[in-house]
PDB file of N, CA, C and O in Angstrom:
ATOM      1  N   UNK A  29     -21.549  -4.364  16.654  1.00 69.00           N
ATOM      2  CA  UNK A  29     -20.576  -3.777  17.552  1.00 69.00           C
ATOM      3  C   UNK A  29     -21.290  -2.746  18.421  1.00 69.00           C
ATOM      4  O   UNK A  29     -21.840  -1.846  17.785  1.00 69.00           O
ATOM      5  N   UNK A  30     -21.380  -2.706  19.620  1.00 79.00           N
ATOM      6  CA  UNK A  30     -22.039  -2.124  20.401  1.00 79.00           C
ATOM      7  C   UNK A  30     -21.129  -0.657  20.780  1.00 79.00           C
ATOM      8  O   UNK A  30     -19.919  -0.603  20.560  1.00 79.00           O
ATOM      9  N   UNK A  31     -21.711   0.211  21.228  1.00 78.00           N
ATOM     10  CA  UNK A  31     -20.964   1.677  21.812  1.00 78.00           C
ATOM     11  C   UNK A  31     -19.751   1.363  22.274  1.00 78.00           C
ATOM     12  O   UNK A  31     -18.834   1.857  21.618  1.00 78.00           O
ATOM     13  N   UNK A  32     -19.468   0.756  23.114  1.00 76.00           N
ATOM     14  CA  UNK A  32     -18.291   0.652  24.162  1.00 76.00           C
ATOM     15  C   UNK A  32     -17.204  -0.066  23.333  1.00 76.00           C
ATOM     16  O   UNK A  32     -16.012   0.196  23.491  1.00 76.00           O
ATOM     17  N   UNK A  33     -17.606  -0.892  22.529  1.00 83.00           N
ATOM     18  CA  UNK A  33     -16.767  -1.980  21.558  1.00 83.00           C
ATOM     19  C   UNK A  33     -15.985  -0.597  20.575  1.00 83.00           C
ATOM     20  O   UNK A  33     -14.808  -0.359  20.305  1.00 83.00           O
ATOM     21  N   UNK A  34     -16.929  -0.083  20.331  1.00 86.00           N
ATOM     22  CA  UNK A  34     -16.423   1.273  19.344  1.00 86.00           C
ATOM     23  C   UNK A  34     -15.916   2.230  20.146  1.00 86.00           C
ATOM     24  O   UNK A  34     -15.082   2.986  19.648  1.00 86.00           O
ATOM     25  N   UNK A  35     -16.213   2.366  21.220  1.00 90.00           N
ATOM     26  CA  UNK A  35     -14.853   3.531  21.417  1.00 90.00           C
ATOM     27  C   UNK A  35     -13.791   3.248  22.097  1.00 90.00           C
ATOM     28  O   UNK A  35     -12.890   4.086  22.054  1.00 90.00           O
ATOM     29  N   UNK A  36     -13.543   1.795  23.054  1.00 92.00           N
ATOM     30  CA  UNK A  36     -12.527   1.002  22.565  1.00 92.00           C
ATOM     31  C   UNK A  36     -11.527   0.528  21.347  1.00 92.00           C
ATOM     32  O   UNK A  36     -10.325   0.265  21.320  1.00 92.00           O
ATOM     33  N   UNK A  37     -12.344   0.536  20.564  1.00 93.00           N
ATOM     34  CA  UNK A  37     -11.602   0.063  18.776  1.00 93.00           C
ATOM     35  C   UNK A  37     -10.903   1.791  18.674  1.00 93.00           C
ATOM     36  O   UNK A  37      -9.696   2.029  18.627  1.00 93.00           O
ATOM     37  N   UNK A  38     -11.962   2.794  18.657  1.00 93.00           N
ATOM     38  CA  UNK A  38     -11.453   4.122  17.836  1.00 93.00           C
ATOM     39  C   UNK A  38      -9.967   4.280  19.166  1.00 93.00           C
ATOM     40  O   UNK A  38      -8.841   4.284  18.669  1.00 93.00           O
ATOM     41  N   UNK A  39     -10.058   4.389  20.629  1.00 94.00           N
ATOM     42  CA  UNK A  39      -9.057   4.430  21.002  1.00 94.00           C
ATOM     43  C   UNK A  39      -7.880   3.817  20.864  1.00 94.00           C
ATOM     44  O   UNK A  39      -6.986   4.652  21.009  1.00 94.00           O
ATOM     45  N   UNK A  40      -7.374   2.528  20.609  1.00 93.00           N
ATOM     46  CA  UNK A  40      -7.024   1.805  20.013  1.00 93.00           C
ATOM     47  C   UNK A  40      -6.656   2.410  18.932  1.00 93.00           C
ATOM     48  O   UNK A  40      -5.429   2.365  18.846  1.00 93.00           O
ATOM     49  N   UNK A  41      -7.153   2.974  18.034  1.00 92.00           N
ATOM     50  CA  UNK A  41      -6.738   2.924  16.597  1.00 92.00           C
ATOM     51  C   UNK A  41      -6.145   4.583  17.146  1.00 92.00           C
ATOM     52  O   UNK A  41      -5.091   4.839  16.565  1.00 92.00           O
ATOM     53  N   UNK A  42      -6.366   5.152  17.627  1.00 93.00           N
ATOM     54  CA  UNK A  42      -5.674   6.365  17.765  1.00 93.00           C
ATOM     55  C   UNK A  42      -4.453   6.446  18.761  1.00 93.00           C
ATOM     56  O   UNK A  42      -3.872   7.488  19.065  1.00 93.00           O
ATOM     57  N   UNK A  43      -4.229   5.484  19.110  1.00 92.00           N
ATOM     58  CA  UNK A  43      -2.697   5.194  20.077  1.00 92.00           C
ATOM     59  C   UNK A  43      -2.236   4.526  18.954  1.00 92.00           C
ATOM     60  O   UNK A  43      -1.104   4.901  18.646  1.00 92.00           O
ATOM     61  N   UNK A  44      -2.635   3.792  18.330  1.00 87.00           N
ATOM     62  CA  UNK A  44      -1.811   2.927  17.011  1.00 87.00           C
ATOM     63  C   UNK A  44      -1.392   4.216  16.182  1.00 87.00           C
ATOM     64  O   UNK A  44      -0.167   4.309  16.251  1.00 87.00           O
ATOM     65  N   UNK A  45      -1.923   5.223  15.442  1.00 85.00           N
ATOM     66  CA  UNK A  45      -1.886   6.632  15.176  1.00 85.00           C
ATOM     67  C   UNK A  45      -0.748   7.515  15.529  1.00 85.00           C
ATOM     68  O   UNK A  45       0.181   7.874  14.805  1.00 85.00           O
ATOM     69  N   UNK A  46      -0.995   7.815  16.832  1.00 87.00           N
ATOM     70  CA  UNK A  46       0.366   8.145  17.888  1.00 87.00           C
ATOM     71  C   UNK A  46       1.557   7.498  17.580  1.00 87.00           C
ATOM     72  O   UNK A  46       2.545   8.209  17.397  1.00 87.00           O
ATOM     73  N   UNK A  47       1.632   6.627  17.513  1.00 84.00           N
ATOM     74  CA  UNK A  47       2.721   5.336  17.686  1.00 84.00           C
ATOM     75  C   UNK A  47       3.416   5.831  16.107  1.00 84.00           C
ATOM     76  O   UNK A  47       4.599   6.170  16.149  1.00 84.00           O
ATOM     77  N   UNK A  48       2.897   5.863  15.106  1.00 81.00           N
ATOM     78  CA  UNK A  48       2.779   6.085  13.837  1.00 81.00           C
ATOM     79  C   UNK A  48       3.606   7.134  13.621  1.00 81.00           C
ATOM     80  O   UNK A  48       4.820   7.081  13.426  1.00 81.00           O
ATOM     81  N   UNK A  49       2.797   8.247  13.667  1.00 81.00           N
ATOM     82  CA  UNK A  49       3.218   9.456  13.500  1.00 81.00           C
ATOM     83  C   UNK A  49       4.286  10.029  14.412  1.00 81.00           C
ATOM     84  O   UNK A  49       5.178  10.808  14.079  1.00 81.00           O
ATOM     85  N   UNK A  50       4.183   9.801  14.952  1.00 83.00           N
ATOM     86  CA  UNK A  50       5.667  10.197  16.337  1.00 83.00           C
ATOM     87  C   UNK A  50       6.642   9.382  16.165  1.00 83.00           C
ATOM     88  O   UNK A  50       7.582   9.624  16.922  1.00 83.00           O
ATOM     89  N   UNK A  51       6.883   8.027  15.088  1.00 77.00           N
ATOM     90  CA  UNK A  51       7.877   7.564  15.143  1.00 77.00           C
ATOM     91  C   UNK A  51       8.542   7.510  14.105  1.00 77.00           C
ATOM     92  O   UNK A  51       8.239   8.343  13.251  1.00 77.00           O
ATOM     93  N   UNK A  52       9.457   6.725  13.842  1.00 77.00           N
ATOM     94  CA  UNK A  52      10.525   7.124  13.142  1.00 77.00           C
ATOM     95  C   UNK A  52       9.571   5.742  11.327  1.00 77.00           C
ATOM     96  O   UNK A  52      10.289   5.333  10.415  1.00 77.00           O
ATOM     97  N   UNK A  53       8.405   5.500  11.386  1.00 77.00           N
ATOM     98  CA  UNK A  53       7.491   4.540  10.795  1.00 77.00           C
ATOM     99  C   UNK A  53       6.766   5.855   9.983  1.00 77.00           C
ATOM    100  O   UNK A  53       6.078   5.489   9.031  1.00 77.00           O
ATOM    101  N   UNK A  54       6.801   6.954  10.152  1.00 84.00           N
ATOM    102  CA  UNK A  54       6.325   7.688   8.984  1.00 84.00           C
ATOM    103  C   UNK A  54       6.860   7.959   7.791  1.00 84.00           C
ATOM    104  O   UNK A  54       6.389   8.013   6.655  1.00 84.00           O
ATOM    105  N   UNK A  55       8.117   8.147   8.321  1.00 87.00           N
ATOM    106  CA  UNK A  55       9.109   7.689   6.710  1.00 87.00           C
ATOM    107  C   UNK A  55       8.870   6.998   5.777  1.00 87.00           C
ATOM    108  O   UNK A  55       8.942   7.064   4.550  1.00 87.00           O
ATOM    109  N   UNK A  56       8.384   5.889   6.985  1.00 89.00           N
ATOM    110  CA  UNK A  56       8.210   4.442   5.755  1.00 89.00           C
ATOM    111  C   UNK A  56       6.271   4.461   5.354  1.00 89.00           C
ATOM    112  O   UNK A  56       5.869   3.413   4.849  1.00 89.00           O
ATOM    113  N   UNK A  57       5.579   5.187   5.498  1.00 91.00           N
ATOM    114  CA  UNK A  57       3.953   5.795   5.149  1.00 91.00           C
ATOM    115  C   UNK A  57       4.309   6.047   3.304  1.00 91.00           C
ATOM    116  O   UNK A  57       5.283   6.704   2.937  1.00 91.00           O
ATOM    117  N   UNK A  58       3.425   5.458   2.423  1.00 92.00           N
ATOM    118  CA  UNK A  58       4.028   5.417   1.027  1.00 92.00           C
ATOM    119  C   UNK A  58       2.101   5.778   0.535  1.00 92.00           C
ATOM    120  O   UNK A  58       1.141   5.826   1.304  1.00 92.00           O
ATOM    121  N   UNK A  59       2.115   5.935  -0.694  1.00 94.00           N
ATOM    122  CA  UNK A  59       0.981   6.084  -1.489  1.00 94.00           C
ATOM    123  C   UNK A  59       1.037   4.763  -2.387  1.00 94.00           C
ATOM    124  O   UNK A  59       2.100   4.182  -2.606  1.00 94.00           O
ATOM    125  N   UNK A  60      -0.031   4.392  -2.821  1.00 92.00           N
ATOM    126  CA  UNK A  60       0.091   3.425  -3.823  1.00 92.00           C
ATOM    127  C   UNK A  60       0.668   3.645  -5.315  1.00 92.00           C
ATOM    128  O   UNK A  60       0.486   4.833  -5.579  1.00 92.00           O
ATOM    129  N   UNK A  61       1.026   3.266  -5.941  1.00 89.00           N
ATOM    130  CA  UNK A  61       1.458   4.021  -7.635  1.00 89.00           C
ATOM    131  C   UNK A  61       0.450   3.534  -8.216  1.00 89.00           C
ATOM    132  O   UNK A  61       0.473   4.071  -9.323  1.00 89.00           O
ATOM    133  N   UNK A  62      -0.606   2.716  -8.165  1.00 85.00           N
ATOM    134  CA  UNK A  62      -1.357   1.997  -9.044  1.00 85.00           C
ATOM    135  C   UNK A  62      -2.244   3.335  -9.334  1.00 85.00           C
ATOM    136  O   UNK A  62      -2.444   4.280  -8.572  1.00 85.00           O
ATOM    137  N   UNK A  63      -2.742   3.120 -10.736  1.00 83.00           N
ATOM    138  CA  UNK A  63      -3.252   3.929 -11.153  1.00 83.00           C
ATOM    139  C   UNK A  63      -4.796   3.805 -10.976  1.00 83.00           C
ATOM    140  O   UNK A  63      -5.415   2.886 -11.513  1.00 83.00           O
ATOM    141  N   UNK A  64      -5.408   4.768 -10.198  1.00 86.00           N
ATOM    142  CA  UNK A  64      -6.432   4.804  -9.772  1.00 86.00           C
ATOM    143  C   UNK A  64      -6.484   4.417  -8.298  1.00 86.00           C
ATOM    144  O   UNK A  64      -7.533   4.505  -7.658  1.00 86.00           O
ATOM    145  N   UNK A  65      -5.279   3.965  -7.739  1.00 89.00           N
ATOM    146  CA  UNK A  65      -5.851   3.225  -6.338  1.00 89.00           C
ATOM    147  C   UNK A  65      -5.347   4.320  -4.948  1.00 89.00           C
ATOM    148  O   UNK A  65      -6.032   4.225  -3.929  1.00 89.00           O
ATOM    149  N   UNK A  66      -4.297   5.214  -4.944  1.00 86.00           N
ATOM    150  CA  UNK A  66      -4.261   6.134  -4.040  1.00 86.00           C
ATOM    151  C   UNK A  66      -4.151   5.667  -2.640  1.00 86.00           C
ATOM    152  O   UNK A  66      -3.730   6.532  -1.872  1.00 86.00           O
ATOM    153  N   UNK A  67      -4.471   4.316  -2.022  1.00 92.00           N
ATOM    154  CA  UNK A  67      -3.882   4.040  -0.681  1.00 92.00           C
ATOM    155  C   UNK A  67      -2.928   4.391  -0.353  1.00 92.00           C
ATOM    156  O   UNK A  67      -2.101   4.543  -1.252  1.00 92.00           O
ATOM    157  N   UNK A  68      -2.504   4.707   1.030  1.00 91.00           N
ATOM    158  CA  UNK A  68      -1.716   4.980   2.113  1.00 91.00           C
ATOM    159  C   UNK A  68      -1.314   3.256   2.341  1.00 91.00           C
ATOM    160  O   UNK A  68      -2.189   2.430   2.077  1.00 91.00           O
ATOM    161  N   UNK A  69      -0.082   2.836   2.793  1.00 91.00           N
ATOM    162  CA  UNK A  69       0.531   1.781   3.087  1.00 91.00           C
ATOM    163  C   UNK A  69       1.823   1.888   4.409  1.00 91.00           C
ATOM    164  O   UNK A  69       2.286   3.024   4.514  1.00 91.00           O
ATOM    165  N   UNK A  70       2.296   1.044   5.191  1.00 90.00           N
ATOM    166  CA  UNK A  70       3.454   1.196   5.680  1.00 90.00           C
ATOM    167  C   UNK A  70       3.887   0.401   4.958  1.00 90.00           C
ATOM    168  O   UNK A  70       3.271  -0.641   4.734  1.00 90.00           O
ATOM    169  N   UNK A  71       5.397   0.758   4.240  1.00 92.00           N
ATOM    170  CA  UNK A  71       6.147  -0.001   3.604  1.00 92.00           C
ATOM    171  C   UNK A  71       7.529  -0.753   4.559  1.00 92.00           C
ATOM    172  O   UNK A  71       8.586  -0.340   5.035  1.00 92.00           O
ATOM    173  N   UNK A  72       6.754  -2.152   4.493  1.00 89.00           N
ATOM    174  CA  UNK A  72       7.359  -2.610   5.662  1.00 89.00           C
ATOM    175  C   UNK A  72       8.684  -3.618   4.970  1.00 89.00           C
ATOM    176  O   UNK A  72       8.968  -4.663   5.556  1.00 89.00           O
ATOM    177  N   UNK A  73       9.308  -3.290   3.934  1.00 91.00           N
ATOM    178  CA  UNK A  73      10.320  -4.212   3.172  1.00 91.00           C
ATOM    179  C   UNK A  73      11.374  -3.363   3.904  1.00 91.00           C
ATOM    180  O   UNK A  73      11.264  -2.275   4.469  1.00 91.00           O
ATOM    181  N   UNK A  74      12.761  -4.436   3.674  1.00 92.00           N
ATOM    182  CA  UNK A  74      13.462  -4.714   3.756  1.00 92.00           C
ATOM    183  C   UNK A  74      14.113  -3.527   3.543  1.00 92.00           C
ATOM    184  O   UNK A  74      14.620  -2.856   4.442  1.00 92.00           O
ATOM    185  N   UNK A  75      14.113  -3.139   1.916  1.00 93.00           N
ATOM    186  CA  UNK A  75      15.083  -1.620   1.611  1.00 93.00           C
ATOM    187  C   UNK A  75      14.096  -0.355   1.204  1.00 93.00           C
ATOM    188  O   UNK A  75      14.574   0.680   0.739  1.00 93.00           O
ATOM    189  N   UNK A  76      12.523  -0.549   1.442  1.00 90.00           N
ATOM    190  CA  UNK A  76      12.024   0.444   1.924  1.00 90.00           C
ATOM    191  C   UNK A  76      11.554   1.292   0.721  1.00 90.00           C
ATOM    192  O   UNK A  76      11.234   2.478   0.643  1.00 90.00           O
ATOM    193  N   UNK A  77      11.614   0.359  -0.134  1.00 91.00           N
ATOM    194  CA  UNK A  77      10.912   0.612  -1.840  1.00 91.00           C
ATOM    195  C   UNK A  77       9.508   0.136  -2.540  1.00 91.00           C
ATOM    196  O   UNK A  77       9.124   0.509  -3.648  1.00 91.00           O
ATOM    197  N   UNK A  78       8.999  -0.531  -1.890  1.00 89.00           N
ATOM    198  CA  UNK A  78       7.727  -1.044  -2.156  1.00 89.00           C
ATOM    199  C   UNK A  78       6.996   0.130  -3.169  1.00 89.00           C
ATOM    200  O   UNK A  78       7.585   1.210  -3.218  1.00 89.00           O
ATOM    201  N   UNK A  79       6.127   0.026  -3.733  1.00 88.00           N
ATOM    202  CA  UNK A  79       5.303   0.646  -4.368  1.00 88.00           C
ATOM    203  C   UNK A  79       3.952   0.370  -4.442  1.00 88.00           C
ATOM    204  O   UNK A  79       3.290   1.224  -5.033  1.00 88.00           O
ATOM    205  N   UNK A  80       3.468  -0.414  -4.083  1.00 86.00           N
ATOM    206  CA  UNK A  80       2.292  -1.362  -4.371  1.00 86.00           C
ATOM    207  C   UNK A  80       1.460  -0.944  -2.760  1.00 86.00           C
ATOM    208  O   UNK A  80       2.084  -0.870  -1.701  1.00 86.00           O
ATOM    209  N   UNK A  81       0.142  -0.737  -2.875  1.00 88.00           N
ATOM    210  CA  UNK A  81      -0.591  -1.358  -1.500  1.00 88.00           C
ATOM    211  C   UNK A  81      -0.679  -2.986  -1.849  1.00 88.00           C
ATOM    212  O   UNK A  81      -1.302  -3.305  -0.836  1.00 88.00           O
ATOM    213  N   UNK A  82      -0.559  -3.813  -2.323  1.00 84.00           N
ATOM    214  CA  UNK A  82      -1.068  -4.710  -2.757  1.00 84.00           C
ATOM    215  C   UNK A  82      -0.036  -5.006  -3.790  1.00 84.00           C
ATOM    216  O   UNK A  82       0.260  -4.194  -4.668  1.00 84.00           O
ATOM    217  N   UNK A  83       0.637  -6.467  -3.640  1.00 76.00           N
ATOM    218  CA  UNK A  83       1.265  -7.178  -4.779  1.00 76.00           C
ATOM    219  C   UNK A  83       0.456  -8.148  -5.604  1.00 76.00           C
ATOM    220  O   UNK A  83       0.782  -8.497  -6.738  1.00 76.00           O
ATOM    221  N   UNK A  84      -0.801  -8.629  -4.855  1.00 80.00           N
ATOM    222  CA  UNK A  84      -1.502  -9.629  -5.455  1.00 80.00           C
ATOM    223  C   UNK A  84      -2.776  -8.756  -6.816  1.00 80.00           C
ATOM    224  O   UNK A  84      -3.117  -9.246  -7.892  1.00 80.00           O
ATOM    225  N   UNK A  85      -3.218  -7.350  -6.207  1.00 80.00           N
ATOM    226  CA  UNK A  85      -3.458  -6.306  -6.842  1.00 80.00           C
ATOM    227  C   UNK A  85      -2.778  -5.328  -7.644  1.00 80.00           C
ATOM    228  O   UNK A  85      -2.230  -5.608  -8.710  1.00 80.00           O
ATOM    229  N   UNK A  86      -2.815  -4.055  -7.076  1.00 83.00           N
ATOM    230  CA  UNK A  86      -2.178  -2.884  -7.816  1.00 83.00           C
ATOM    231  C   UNK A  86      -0.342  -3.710  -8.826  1.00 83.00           C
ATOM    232  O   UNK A  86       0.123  -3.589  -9.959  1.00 83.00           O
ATOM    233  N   UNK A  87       0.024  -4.366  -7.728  1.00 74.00           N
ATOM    234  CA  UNK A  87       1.075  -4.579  -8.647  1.00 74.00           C
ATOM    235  C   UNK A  87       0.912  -5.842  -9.752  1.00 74.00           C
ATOM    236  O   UNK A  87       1.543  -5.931 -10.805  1.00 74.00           O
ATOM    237  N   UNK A  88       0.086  -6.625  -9.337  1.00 78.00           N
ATOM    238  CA  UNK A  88      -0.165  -7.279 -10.593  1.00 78.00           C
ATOM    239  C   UNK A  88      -0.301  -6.817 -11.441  1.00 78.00           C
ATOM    240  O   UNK A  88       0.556  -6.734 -12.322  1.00 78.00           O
ATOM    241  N   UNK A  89      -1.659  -6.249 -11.500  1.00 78.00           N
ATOM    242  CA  UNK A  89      -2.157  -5.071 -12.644  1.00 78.00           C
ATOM    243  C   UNK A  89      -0.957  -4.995 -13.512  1.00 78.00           C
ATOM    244  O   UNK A  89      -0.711  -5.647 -14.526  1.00 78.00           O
ATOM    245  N   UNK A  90       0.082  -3.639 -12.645  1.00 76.00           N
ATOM    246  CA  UNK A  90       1.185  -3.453 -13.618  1.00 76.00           C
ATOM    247  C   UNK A  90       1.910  -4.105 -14.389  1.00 76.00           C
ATOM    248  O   UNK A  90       2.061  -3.817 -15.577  1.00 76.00           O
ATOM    249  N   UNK A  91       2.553  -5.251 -13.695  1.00 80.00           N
ATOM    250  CA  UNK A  91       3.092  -5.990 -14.364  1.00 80.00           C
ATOM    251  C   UNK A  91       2.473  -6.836 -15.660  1.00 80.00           C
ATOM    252  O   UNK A  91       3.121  -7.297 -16.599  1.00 80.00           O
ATOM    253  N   UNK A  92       0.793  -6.922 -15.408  1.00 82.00           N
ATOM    254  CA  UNK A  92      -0.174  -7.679 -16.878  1.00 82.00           C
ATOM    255  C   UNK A  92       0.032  -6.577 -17.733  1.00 82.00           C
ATOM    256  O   UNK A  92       0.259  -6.956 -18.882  1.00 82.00           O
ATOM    257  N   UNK A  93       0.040  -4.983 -17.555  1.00 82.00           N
ATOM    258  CA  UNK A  93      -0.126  -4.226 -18.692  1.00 82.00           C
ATOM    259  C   UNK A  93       1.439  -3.939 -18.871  1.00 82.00           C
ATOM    260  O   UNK A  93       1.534  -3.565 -20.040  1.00 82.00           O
ATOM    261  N   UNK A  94       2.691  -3.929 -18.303  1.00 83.00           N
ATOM    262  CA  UNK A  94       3.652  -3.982 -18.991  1.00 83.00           C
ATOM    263  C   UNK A  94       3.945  -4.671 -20.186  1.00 83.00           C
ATOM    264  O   UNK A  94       4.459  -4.212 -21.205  1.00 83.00           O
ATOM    265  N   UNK A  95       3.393  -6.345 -19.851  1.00 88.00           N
ATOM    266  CA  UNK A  95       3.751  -7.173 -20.675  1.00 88.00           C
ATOM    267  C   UNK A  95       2.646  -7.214 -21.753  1.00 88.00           C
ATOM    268  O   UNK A  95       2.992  -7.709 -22.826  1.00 88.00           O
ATOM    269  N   UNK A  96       1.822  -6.929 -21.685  1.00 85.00           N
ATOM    270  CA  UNK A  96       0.395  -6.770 -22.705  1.00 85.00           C
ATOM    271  C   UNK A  96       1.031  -5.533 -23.386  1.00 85.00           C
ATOM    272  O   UNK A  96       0.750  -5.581 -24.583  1.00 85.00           O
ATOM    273  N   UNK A  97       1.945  -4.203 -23.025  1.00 88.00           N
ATOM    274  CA  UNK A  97       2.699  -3.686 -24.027  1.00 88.00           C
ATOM    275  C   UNK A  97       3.653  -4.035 -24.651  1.00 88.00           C
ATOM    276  O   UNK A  97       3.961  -3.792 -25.817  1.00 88.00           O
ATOM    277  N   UNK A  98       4.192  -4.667 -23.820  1.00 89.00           N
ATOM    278  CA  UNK A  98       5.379  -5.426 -25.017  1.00 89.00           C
ATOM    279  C   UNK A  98       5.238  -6.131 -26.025  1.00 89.00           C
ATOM    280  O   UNK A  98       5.789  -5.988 -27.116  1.00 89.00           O
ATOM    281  N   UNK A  99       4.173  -7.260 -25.561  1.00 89.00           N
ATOM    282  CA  UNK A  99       3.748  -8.124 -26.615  1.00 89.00           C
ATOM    283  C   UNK A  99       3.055  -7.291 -27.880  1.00 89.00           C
ATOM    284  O   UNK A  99       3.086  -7.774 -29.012  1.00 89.00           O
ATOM    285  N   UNK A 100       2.591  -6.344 -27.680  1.00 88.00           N
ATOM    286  CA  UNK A 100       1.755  -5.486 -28.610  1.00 88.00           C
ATOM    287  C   UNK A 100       2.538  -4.760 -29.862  1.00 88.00           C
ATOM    288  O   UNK A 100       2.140  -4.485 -30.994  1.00 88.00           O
ATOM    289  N   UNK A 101       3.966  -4.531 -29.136  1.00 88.00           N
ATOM    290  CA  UNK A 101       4.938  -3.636 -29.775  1.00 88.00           C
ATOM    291  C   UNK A 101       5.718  -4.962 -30.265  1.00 88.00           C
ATOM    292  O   UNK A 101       6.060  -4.651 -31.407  1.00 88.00           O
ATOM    293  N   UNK A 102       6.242  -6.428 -29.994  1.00 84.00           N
ATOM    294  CA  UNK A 102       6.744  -7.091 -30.771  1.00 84.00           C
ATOM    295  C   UNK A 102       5.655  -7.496 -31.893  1.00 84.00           C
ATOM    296  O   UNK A 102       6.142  -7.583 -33.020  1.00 84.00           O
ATOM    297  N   UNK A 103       4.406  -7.733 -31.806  1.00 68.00           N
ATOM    298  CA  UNK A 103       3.818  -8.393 -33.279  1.00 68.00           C
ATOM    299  C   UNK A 103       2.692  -8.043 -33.415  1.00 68.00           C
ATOM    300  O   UNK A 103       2.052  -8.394 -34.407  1.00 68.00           O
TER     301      UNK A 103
END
C-alpha cells in the first residue's frame, strides 16, 4: 500500500468515525462478553442485545463451556 493509498484509507476511516460517533449508532457500540476477548462491535441486531463480537467465536466458546458444565454437574 503506497502513501497516498494510506491516507486515503485513514481518511476514509475517520469520516466512517464521524458518521459513528455523531450518530444515533453509538448506542448500539457494545464490548465483547467473551472472556478474554474485549472487542468493540456495532451491534447491528434487530433488538439490540447481541453480546458476542463473533457468534462463530466468542459465542461459541460460551455456549461449549456452558454445556461442558452441565454435563459435569449431571454425572
Amino acid at each position: 500500500m503506497g502513501a497516498a493509498d494510506r491516507t486515503e484509507t485513514d481518511h476514509a476511516l475517520a469520516l466512517r468515525t464521524e458518521d459513528l460517533l455523531s450518530g444515533d449508532g453509538l448506542g448500539r457500540v457494545r464490548r465483547c462478553e467473551g472472556p478474554g476477548c474485549g472487542w468493540f462491535f456495532l451491534d447491528r441486531s434487530r433488538s439490540g442485545t447481541r453480546r458476542w463480537c463473533s457468534s462463530q467465536d466468542c459465542d461459541n466458546r460460551d455456549r461449549a463451556r456452558r454445556h461442558y458444565s452441565r454435563a459435569r454437574q449431571r454425572g
